[in-house]
Coordinates of C-alpha atoms in Angstrom, one line a residue:
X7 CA -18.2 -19.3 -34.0
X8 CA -17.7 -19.1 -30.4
X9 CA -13.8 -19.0 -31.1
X10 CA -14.5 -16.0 -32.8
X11 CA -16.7 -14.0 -30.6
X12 CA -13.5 -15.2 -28.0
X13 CA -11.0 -13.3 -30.2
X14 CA -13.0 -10.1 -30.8
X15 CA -14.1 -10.0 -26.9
X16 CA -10.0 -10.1 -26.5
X17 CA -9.7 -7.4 -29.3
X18 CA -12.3 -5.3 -27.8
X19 CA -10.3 -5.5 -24.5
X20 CA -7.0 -4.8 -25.8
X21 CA -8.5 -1.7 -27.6
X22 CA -9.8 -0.1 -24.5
X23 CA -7.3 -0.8 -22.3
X24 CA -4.8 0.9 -25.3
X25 CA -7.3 3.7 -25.1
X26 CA -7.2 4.0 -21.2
X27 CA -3.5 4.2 -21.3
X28 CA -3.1 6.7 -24.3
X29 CA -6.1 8.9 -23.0
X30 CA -6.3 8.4 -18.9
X31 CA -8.4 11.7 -18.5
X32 CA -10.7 10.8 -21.9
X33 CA -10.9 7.3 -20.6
X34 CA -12.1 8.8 -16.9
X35 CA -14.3 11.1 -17.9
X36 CA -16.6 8.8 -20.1
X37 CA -17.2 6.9 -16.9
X38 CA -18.1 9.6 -15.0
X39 CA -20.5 10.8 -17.4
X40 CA -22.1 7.6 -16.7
X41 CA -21.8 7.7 -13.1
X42 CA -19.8 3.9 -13.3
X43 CA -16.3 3.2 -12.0
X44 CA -14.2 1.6 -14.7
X45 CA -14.8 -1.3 -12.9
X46 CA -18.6 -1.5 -13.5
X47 CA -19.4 0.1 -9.7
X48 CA -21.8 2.6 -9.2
X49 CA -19.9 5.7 -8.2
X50 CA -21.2 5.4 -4.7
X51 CA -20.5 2.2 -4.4
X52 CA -17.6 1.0 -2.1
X53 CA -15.4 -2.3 -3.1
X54 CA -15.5 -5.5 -1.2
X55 CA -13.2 -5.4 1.7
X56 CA -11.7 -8.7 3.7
X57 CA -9.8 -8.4 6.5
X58 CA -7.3 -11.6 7.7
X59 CA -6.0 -10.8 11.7
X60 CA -2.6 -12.6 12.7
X61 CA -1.7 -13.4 8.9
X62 CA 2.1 -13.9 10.1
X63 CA 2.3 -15.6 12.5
X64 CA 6.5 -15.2 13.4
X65 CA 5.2 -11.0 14.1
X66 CA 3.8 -9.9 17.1
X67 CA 1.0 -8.7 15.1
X68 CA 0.2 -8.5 11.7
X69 CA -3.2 -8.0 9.3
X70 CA -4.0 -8.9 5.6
X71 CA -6.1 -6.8 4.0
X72 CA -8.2 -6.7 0.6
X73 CA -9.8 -3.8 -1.0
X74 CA -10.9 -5.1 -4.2
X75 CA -8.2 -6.4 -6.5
X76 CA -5.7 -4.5 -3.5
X77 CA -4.1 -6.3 -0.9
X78 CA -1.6 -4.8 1.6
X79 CA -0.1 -6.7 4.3
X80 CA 0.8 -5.0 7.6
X81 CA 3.4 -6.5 10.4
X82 CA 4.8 -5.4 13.6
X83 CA 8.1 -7.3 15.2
X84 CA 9.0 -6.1 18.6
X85 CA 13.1 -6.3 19.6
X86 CA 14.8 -4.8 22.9
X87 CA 17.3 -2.1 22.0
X88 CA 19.2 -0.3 24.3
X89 CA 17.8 3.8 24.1
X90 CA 19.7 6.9 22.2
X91 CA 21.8 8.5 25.1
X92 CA 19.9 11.6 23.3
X93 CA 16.3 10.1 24.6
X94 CA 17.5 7.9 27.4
X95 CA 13.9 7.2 28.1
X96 CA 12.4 6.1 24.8
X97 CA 11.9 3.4 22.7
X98 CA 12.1 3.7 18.6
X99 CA 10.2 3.0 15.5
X100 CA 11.3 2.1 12.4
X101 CA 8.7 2.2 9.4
X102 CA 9.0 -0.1 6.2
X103 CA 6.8 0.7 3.1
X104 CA 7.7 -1.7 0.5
X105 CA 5.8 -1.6 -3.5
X106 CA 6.8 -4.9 -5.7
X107 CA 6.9 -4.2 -9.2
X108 CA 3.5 -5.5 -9.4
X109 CA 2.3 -2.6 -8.3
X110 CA 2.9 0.2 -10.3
X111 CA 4.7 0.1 -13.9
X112 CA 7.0 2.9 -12.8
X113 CA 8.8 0.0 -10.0
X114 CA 11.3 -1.5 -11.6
X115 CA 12.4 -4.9 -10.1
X116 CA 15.6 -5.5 -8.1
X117 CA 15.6 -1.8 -6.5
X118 CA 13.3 -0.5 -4.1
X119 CA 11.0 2.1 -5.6
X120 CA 11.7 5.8 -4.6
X121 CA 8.2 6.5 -3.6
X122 CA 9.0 3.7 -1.2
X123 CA 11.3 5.8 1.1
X124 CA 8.9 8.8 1.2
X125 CA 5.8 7.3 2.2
X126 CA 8.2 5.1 4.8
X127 CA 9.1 8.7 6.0
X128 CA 5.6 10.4 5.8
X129 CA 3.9 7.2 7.7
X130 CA 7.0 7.5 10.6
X131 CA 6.2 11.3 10.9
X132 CA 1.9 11.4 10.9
X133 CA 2.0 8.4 13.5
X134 CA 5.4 10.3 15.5
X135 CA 3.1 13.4 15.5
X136 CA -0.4 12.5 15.7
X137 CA 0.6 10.9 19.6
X138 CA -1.1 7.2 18.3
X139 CA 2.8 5.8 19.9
X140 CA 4.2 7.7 22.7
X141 CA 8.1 6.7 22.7
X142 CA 8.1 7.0 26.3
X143 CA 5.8 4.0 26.5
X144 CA 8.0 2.0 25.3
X145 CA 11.0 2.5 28.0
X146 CA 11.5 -0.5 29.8
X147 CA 14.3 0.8 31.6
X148 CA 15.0 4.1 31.6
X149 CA 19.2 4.3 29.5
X150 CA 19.4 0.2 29.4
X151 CA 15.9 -1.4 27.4
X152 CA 13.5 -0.3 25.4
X153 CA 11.2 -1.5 22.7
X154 CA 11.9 -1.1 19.0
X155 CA 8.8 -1.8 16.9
X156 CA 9.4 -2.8 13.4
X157 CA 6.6 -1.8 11.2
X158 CA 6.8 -3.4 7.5
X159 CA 3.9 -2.7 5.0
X160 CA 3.7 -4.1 1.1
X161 CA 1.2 -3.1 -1.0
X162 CA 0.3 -5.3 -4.1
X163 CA -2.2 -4.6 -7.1
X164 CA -2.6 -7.5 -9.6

């Protein structure tokens, strides 16, 4: 008996998930009727968070977060470059957003995913923009050393 109930709890599963991929905004909707995330929370409610400091340890810095089933891993290497004779008295950034196939059915393996590239380039221009990095700060000698910070995020959804 309990082998049975076991197969139509798996039936049961596979028929909703088929229904939340063949109607998304159907599948949505009936939870918000309800006031209940798909995944049981209460629309107000926030998922538990974790937060791991110094998760790499070959990076001058690095955190591991989880947000529910979420997990992104951030890292920062630090080399010494010599500066752009165009900014002879700044260092440089260089921003790395990396999805596996895991997370998302449109990433395919073997290639990085397009979105990839664009968020690398959105994350480079808010920080660039918002002043959190001043490039100046990180001259060490004004046309012969500066810092180049190597920023490398992934981002993986089971």
């Amino acid at each position: 008996m309990a082998a049975a109930n076991g197969s139509s709890d798996l039936y049961s599963e596979m028929e909703v998930d088929a229904f939340r991929r063949l109607f998304p905004l159907r599948y949505h909707e009936q939870h918000l009727l309800k006031s209940v995330r798909p995944d049981a929370r209460k629309l107000g409610s926030a998922r538990d968070t974790t937060l791991a400091l110094g998760a790499v340890a070959s990076t001058e810095g690095s955190a591991l977060a989880k947000i529910g089933s979420t997990t992104m891993l951030a890292a920062i290497k630090m080399e010494i470059m010599t500066p752009t004779v165009e900014c002879p008295d700044e260092g440089s950034i260089a921003i790395e957003f990396h999805m596996p196939p895991i997370c998302s059915p449109l990433v395919r393996p073997g290639r990085p995913a397009e979105a990839a590239s664009v968020i690398s380039k959105q994350l480079s221009d808010t920080i660039l923009s918002s002043g959190m990095i001043d490039l100046k700060e990180l001259c060490l000698v004004g046309g012969k050393a500066a810092w180049m910070a190597y920023l490398k995020k992934e981002k993986f959804v089971p």
